[in-house]
Coordinates of C-alpha atoms in Angstrom, one line a residue:
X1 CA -4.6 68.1 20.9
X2 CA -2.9 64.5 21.0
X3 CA -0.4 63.9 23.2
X4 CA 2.5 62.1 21.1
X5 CA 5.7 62.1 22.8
X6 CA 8.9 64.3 22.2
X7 CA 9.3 64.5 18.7
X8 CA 12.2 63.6 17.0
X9 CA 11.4 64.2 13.2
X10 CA 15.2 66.2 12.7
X11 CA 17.4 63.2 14.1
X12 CA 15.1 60.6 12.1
X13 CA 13.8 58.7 15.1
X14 CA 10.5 57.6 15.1
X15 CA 8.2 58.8 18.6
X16 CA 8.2 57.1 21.6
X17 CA 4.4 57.0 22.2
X18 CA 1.5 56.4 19.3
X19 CA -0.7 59.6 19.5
X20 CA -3.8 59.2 20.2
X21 CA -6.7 59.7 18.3
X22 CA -8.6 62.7 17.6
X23 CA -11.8 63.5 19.7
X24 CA -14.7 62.6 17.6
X25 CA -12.6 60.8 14.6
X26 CA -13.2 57.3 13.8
X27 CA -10.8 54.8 14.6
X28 CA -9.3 53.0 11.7
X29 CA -10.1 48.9 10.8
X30 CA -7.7 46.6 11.6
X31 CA -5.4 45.3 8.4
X32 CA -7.3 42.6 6.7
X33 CA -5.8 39.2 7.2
X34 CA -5.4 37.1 3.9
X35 CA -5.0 33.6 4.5
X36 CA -1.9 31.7 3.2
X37 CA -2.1 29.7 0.1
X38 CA -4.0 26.5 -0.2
X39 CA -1.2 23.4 0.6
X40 CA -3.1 21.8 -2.6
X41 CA -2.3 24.9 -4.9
X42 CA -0.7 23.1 -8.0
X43 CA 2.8 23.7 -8.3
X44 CA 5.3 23.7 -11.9
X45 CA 6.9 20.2 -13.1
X46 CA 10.7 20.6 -11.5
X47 CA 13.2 18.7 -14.1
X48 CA 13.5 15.8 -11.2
X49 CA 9.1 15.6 -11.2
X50 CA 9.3 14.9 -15.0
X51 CA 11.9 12.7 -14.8
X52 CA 10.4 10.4 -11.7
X53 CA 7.0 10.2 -13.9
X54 CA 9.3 9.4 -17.1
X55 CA 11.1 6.6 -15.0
X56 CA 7.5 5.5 -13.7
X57 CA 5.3 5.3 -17.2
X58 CA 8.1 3.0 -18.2
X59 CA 7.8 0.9 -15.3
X60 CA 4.0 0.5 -15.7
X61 CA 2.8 -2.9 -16.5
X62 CA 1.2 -3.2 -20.4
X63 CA 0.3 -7.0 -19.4
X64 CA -2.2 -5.2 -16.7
X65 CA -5.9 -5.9 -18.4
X66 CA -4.3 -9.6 -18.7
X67 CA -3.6 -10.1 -15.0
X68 CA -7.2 -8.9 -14.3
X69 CA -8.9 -10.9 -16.2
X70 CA -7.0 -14.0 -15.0
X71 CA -7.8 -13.0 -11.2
X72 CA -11.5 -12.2 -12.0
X73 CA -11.6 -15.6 -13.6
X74 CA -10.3 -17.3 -10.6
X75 CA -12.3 -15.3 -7.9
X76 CA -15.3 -16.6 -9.7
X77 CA -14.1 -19.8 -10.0
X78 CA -13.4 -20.0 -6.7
X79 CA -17.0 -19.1 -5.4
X80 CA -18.0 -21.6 -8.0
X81 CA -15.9 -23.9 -6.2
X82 CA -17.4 -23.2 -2.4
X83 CA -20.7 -23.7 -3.6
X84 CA -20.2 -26.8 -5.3
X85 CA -18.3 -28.3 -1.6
X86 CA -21.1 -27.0 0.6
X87 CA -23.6 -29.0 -1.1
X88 CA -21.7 -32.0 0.2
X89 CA -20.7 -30.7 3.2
X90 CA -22.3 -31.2 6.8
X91 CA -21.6 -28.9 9.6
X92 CA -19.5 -29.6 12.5
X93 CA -21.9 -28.2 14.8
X94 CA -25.0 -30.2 13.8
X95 CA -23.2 -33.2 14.4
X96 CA -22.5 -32.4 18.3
X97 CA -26.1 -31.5 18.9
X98 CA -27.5 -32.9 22.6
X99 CA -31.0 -33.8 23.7
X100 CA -31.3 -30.5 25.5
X101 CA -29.9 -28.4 22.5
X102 CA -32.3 -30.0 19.9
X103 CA -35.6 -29.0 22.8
X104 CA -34.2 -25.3 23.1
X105 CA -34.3 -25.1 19.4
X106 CA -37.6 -26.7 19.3
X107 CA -39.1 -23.9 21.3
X108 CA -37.0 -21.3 19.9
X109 CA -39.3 -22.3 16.8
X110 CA -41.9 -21.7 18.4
X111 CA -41.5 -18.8 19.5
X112 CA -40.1 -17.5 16.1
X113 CA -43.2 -18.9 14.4
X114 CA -45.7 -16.9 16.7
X115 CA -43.6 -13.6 16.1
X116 CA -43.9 -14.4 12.2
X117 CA -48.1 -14.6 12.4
X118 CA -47.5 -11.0 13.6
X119 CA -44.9 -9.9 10.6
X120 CA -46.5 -11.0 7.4
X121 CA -44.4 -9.2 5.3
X122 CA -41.0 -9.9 6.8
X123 CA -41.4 -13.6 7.4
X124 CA -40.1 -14.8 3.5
X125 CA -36.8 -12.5 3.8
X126 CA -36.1 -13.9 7.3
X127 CA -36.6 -17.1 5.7
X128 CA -34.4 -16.7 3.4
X129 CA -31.2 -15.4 5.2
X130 CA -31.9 -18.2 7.4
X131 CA -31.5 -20.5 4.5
X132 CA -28.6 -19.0 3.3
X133 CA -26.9 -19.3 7.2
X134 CA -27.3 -22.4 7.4
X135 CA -25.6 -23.6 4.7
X136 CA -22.3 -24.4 5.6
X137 CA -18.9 -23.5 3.6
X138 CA -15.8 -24.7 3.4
X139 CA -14.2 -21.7 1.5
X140 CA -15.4 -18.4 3.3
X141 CA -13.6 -15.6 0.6
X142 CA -11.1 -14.9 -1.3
X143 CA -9.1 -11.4 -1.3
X144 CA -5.8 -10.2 -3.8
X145 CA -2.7 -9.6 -1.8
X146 CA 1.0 -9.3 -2.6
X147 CA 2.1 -6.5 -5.1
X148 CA -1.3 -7.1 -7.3
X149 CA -3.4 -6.6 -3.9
X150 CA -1.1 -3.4 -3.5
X151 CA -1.0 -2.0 -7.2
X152 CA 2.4 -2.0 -7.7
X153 CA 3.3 -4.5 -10.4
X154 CA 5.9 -4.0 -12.7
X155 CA 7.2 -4.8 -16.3
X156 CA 9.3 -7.9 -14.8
X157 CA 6.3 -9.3 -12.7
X158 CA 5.0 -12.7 -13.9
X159 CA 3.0 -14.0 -11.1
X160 CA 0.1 -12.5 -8.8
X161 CA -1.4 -13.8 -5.3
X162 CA -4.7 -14.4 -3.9
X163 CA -5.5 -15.9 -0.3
X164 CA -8.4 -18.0 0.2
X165 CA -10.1 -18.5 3.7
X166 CA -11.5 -21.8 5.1
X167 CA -13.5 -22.2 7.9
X168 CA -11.8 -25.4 9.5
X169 CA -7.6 -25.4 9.5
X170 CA -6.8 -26.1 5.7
X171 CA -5.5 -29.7 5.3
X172 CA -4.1 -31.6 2.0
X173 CA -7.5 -33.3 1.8
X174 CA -9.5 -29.8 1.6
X175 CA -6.6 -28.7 -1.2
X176 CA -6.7 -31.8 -3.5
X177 CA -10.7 -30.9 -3.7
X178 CA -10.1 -27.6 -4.7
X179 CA -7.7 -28.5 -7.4
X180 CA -10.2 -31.4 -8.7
X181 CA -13.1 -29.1 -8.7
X182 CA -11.2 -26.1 -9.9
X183 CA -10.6 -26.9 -13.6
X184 CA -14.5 -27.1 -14.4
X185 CA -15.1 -24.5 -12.8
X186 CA -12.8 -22.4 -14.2
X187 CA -13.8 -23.2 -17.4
X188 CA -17.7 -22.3 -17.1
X189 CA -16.2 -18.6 -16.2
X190 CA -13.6 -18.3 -18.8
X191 CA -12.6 -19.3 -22.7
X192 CA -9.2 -18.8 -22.1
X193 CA -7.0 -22.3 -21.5
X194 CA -5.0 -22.7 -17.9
X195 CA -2.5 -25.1 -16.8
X196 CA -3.4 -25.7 -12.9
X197 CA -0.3 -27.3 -10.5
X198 CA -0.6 -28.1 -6.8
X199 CA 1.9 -27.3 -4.6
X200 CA 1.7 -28.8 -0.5
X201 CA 4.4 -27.8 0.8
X202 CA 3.5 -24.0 0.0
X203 CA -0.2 -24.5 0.9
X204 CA -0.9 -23.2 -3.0
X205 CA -2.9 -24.3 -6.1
X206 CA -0.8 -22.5 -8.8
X207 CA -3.1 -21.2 -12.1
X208 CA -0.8 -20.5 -15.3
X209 CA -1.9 -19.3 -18.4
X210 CA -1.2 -21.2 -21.8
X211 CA -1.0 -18.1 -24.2
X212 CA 1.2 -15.0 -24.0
X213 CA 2.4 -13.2 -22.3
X214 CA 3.0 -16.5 -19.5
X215 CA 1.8 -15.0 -16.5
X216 CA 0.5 -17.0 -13.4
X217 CA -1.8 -17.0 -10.1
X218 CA -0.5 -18.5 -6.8
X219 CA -4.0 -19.3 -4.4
X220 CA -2.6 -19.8 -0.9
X221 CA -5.4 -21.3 1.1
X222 CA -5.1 -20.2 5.4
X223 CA -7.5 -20.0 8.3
X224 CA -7.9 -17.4 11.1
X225 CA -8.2 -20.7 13.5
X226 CA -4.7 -20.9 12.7
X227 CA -3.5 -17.6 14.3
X228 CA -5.8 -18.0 17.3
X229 CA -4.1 -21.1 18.3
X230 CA -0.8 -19.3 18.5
X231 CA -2.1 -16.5 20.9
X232 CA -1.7 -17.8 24.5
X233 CA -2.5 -15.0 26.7
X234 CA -6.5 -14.1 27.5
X235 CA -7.1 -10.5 27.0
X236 CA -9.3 -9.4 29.7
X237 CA -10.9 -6.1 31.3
X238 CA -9.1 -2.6 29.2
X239 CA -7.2 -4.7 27.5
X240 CA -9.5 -5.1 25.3
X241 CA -9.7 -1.4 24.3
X242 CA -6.4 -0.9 23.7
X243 CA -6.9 -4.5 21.6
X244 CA -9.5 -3.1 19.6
X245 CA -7.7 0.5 18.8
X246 CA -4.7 -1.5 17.9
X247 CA -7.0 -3.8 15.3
X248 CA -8.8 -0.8 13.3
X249 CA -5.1 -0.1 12.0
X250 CA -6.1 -2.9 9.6
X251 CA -9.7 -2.4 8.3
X252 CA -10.2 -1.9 4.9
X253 CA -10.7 1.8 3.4
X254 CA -11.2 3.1 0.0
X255 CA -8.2 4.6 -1.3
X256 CA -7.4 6.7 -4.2
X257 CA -7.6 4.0 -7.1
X258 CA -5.5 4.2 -10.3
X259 CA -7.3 4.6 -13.6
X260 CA -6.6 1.1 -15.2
X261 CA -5.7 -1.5 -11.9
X262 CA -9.5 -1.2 -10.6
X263 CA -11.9 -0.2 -13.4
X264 CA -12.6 -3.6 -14.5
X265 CA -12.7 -5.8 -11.5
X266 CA -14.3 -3.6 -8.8
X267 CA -17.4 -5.1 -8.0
X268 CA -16.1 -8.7 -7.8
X269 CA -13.4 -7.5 -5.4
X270 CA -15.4 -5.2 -3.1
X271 CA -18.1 -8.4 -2.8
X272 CA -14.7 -10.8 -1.9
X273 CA -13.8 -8.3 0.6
X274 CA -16.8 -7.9 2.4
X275 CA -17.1 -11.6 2.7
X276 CA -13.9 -12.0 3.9
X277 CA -14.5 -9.5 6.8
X278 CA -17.7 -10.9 7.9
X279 CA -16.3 -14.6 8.0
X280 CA -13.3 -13.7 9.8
X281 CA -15.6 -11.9 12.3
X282 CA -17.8 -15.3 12.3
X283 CA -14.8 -17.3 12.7
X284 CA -13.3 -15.0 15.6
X285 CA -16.5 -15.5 17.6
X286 CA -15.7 -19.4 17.6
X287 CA -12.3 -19.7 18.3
X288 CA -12.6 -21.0 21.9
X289 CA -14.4 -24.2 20.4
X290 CA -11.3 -25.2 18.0
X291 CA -8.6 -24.3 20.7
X292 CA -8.9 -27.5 22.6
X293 CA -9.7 -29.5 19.4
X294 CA -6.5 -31.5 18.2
X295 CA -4.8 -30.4 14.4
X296 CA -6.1 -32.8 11.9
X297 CA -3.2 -35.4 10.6
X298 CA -3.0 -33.7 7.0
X299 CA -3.2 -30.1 8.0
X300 CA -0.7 -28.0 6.1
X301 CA 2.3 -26.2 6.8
X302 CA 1.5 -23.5 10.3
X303 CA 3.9 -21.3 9.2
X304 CA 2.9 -20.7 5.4
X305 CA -0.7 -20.5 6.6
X306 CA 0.5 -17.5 9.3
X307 CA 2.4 -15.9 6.3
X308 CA -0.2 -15.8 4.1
X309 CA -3.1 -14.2 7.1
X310 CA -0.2 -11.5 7.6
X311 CA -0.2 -11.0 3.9
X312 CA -3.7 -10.4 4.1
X313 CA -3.5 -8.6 6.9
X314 CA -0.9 -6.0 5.2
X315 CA -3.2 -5.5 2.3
X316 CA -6.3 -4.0 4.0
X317 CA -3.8 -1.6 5.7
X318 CA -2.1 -0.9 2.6
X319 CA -5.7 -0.2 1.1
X320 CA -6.8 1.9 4.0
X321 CA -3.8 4.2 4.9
X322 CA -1.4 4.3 2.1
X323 CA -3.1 4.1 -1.0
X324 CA -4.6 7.1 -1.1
X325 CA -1.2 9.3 -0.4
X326 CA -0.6 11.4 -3.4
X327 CA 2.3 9.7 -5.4
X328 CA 3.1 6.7 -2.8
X329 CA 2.3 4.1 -5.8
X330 CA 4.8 6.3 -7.7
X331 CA 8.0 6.1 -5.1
X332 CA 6.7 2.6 -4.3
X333 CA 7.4 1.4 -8.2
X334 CA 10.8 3.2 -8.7
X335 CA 11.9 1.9 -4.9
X336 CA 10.9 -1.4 -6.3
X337 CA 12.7 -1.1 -9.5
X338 CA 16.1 0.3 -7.4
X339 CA 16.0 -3.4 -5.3
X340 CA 15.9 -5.2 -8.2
X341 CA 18.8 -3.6 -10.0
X342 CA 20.9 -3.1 -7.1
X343 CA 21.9 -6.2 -5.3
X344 CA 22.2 -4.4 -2.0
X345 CA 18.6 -2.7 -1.8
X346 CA 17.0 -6.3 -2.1
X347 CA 17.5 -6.3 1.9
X348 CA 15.3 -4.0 2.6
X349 CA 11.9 -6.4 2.0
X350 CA 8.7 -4.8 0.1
X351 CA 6.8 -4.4 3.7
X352 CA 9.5 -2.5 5.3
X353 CA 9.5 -0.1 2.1
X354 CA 5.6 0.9 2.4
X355 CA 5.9 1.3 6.1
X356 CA 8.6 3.6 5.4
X357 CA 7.1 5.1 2.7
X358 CA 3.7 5.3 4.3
X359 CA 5.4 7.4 7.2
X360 CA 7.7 9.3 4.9
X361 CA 4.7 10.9 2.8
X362 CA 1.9 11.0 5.1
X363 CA 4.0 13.1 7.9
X364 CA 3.8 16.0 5.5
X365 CA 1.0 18.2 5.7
X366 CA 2.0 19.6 2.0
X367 CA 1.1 17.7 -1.0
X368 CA 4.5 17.3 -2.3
X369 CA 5.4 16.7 -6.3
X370 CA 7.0 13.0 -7.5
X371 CA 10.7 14.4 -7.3
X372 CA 10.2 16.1 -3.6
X373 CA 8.3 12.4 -2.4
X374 CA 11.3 10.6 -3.8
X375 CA 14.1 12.7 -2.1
X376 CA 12.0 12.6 1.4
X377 CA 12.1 8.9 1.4
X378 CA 15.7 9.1 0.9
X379 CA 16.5 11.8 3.0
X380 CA 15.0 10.1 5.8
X381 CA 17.2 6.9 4.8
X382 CA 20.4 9.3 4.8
X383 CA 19.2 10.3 8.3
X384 CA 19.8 6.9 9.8
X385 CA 15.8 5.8 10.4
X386 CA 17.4 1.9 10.2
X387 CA 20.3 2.1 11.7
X388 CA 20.7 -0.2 14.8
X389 CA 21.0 3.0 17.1
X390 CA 17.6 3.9 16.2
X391 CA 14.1 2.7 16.9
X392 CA 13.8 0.7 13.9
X393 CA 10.0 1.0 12.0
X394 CA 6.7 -0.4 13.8
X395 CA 4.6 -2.8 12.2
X396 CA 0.7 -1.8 12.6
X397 CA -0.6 -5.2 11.7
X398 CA 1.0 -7.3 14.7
X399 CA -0.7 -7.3 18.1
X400 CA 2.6 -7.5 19.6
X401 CA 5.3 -5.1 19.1
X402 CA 7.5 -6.1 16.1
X403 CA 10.1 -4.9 14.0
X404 CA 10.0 -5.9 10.0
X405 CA 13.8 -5.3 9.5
X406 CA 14.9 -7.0 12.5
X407 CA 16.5 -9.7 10.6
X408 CA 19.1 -7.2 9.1
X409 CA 22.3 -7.1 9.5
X410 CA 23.9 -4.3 11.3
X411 CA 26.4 -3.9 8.1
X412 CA 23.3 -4.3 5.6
X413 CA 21.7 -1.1 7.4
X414 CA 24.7 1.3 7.4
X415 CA 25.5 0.4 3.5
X416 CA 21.3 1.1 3.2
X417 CA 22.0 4.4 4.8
X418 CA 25.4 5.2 3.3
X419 CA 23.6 4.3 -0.6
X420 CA 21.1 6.2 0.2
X421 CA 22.9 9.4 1.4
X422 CA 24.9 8.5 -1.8
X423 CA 21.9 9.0 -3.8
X424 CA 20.4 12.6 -2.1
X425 CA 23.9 13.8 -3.4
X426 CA 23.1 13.2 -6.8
X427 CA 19.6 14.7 -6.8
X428 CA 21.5 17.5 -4.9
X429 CA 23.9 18.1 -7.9
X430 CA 20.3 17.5 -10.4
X431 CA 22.0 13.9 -11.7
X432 CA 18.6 12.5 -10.3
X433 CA 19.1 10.8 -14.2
X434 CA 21.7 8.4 -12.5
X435 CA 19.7 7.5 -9.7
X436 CA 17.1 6.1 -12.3
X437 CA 19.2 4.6 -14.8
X438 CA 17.8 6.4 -18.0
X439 CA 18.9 8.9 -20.2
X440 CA 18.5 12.8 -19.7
X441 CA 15.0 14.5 -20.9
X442 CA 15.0 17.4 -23.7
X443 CA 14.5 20.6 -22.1
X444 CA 10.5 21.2 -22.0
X445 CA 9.0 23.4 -25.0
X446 CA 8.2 26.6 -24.1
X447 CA 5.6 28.5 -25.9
X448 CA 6.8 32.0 -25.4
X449 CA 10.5 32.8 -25.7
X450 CA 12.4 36.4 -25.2
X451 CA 14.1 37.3 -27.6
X452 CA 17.3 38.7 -27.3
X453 CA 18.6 41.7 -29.3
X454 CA 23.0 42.1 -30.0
X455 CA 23.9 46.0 -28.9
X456 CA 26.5 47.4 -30.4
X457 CA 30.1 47.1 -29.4
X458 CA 28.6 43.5 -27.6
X459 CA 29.8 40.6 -29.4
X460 CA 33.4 40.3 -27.3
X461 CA 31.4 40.7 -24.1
X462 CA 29.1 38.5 -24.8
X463 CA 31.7 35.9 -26.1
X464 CA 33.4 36.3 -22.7
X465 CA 30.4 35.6 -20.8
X466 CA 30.0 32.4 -22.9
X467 CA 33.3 31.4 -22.5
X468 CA 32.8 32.0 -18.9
X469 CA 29.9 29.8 -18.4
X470 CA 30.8 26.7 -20.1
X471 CA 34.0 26.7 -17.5
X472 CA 31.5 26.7 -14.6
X473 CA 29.6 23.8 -16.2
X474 CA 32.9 22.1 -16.2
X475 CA 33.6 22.6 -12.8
X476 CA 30.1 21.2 -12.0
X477 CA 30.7 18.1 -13.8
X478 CA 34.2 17.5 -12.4
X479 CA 32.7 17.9 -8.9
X480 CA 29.4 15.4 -10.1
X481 CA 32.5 12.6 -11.2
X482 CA 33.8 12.9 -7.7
X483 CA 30.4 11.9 -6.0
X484 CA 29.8 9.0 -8.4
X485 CA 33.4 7.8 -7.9
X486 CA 32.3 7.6 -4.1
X487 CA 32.7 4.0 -3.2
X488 CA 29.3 2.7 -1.5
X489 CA 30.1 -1.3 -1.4
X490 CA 30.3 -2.7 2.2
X491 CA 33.5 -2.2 3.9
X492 CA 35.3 -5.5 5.4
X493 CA 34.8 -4.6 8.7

């Protein structure tokens, strides 16, 4: 017999003890556990998901397959360009060569020649790369940067940017050659007709098409020599660790492309990219050999040539940790799209956006819809993330600790933050239609509708209950007038 307690069954209270089971019975299994839902499980359009996409397909450039055929036509131009300049060029090392340097590569020779007898096979592909090393170039790569780089161009966007990399610091002379050879080039690759301007005080060879639509190409040309002259202190001992975790923030990654922005200029692109790494890693190896060496007369603007290595900096991270967010392109675009047609969200610059952004989105272990991505970025605004009490947002692609809003203005950030809580009212009150600036979508159609069947003795009821509802939906509206007459301009003080 089990012992189970005093029982209690007449004043409905449970038993104090669990009985015990019976001798010889079998115990019973444990309640099966069923896992939660999948975080990727796909989720109904909201009103504010349809409208977000709405706002977005109208935002989405039609001039696209243009500016990628323009930028493929200058990338290959471009390499058309480096090869053409290292034929005539002659290495800086080769030059400098000693006595004693030109014996130790004499019986470096040798020695390679005697391993060859022993590898047959290997000895014409080694022969080869060694050709191709030694040839020296001028132009080392090329890589898309800017809102193009990013995929984020609009309706209103006119002009893209590329960054091409020399292996000495870029002067005036190096940029007059490219704009002389540049033209022929261009027009072995292409049948379409350019305009080409040069611009020295931007560091830029500008490329502008002759038909419509009138879009154009800005080719900044920078050197990593340039940046390693500004750094001053020797990183020595762990340092170097911590240098090195604080660098693979910005390698390159492959991100979740769009259907149109890649399809056609992939291959090109990847090839650019890969050069671009492998010279900059060259060109990092030498560094101590151009730090003593004085700046040539000519060379170009130090502070458009650091811009434009930070801009390229910024688009291998974007690449690698942002791109492949679900909908970060999407809040990107319509973010984009608010600064332009609001004066006061132009202070808050395009970096500062997809660092926010970035963080916003990829915090979230959910996959979260365009609507729910759009009110996180501005609820995390309304929160005060930029106001001068707070920490402020870290930029990954600086060795030293940096702020990308730091030259706000204490009143810019609280109108930033007062707009945006301005905004997470609307959506609130489902006016997320005035926070786009577009007109209100038709209900969606549904397939299968209930239908409803009049009882008798109900037409003044129901009549009531209309009557009813529509002044609710008044009161809704009055309250939704009060929030938009909220004044969100800066104060005087």
């Amino acid at each position: 017999m089990a012992v189970t307690g005093k029982s209690t069954k007449g004043d409905g209270k449970s038993n104090r003890f669990r009985p015990f089971n019976k001798r010889g019975s079998v115990p019973q299994p444990p309640m099966p556990f069923f896992p939660p839902p999948p975080w990727h499980a796909r989720q109904p359009k909201s009103s504010d998901d349809r409208h977000v996409m709405a706002k977005h397909a109208s935002l989405y450039p039609a001039e696209l397959p243009a500016f990628q055929k323009m930028v493929i036509a200058c990338e290959k131009a471009l390499k058309l360009v480096s090869d053409k300049l290292s034929t005539n060029a002659v290495s800086p090392s080769t030059d400098s060569e000693t006595p004693k340097e030109e014996e130790d590569k004499q019986s470096t020779t040798e020695s390679v020649e005697a391993d060859t007898k022993v590898n047959k096979p290997n000895s014409n592909v080694s022969k080869q790369n060694n050709n191709q090393d030694d040839v020296y170039r001028s132009l080392r790569g090329v890589q898309r940067v800017g809102v193009f780089g990013h995929g984020l161009l609009l309706q209103t966007d006119t002009c893209v940017e590329l960054v091409a990399l020399s292996a000495e610091k870029p002067t005036e002379t190096l940029l007059n050659q490219i704009y002389e050879c540049f033209p022929s080039q261009l027009a072995l690759v292409t049948d379409e007709k350019y305009d080409m301007e040069i611009n020295v005080a931007q560091a830029a060879v500008i490329v502008i098409r002759v038909k419509e639509p009138k879009i154009s190409c800005k080719i900044s040309l920078t050197s990593p020599i340039m940046r390693e002259n500004m750094d001053t202190p020797v990183v020595s001992g762990g340092d170097e660790d911590q240098q090195e975790a604080n660098n693979n923030d910005c390698k390159t990654g492959e991100g979740s492309d769009q259907a149109l922005e890649d399809s056609d200029a992939q291959g090109t692109f990847e090839e650019s990219s890969n050069k671009v790494e492998n010279e900059t890693a060259a060109l990092n190896t030498h560094s101590d050999m151009h730090t003593e060496e004085a700046d040539p007369p000519d060379v170009l603007n130090k502070g458009i040539c650091l811009n434009a290595l930070a801009e390229l900096r910024r688009a291998k991270w974007f690449q690698a940790r942002a791109r492949g967010l679900p909908n970060c392109l999407v809040v990107l675009r319509i973010l984009r799209d608010l600064s332009q047609r609001i004066p006061l969200w132009s202070n808050l610059n395009l970096w500062a956006m997809e660092l926010l952004v970035e963080k916003c989105l990829g915090s979230v272990r959910a996959v979260l819809g365009p609507g729910n991505a759009l009110r996180r970025v501005f609820e995390c605004l309304a929160a005060g993330i930029i106001l001068p009490s707070c920490q402020g947002l870290y930029d990954p692609c600086e060795r030293e600790p940096s702020d990308p809003i730091s030259e706000m203005t204490a009143q810019d950030r609280e109108d930033i933050t007062a707009a945006a809580q301005h905004m997470l009212r609307l959506i609130a009150f489902r006016r997320i239609r005035k926070v786009l600036d577009m007109e209100p979508l038709p209900p969606p159609h549904r397939k299968f509708k209930q239908r409803k069947r009049k009882r008798v003795g109900e037409g003044a009821e129901g009549d009531a209950v209309e009557k009813r509802d529509k002044q609710c939906d008044d009161v809704d509206d009055e309250l939704v007038e009060d929030v938009e007459d909220c004044d969100i301009e800066p104060s005087d003080a």
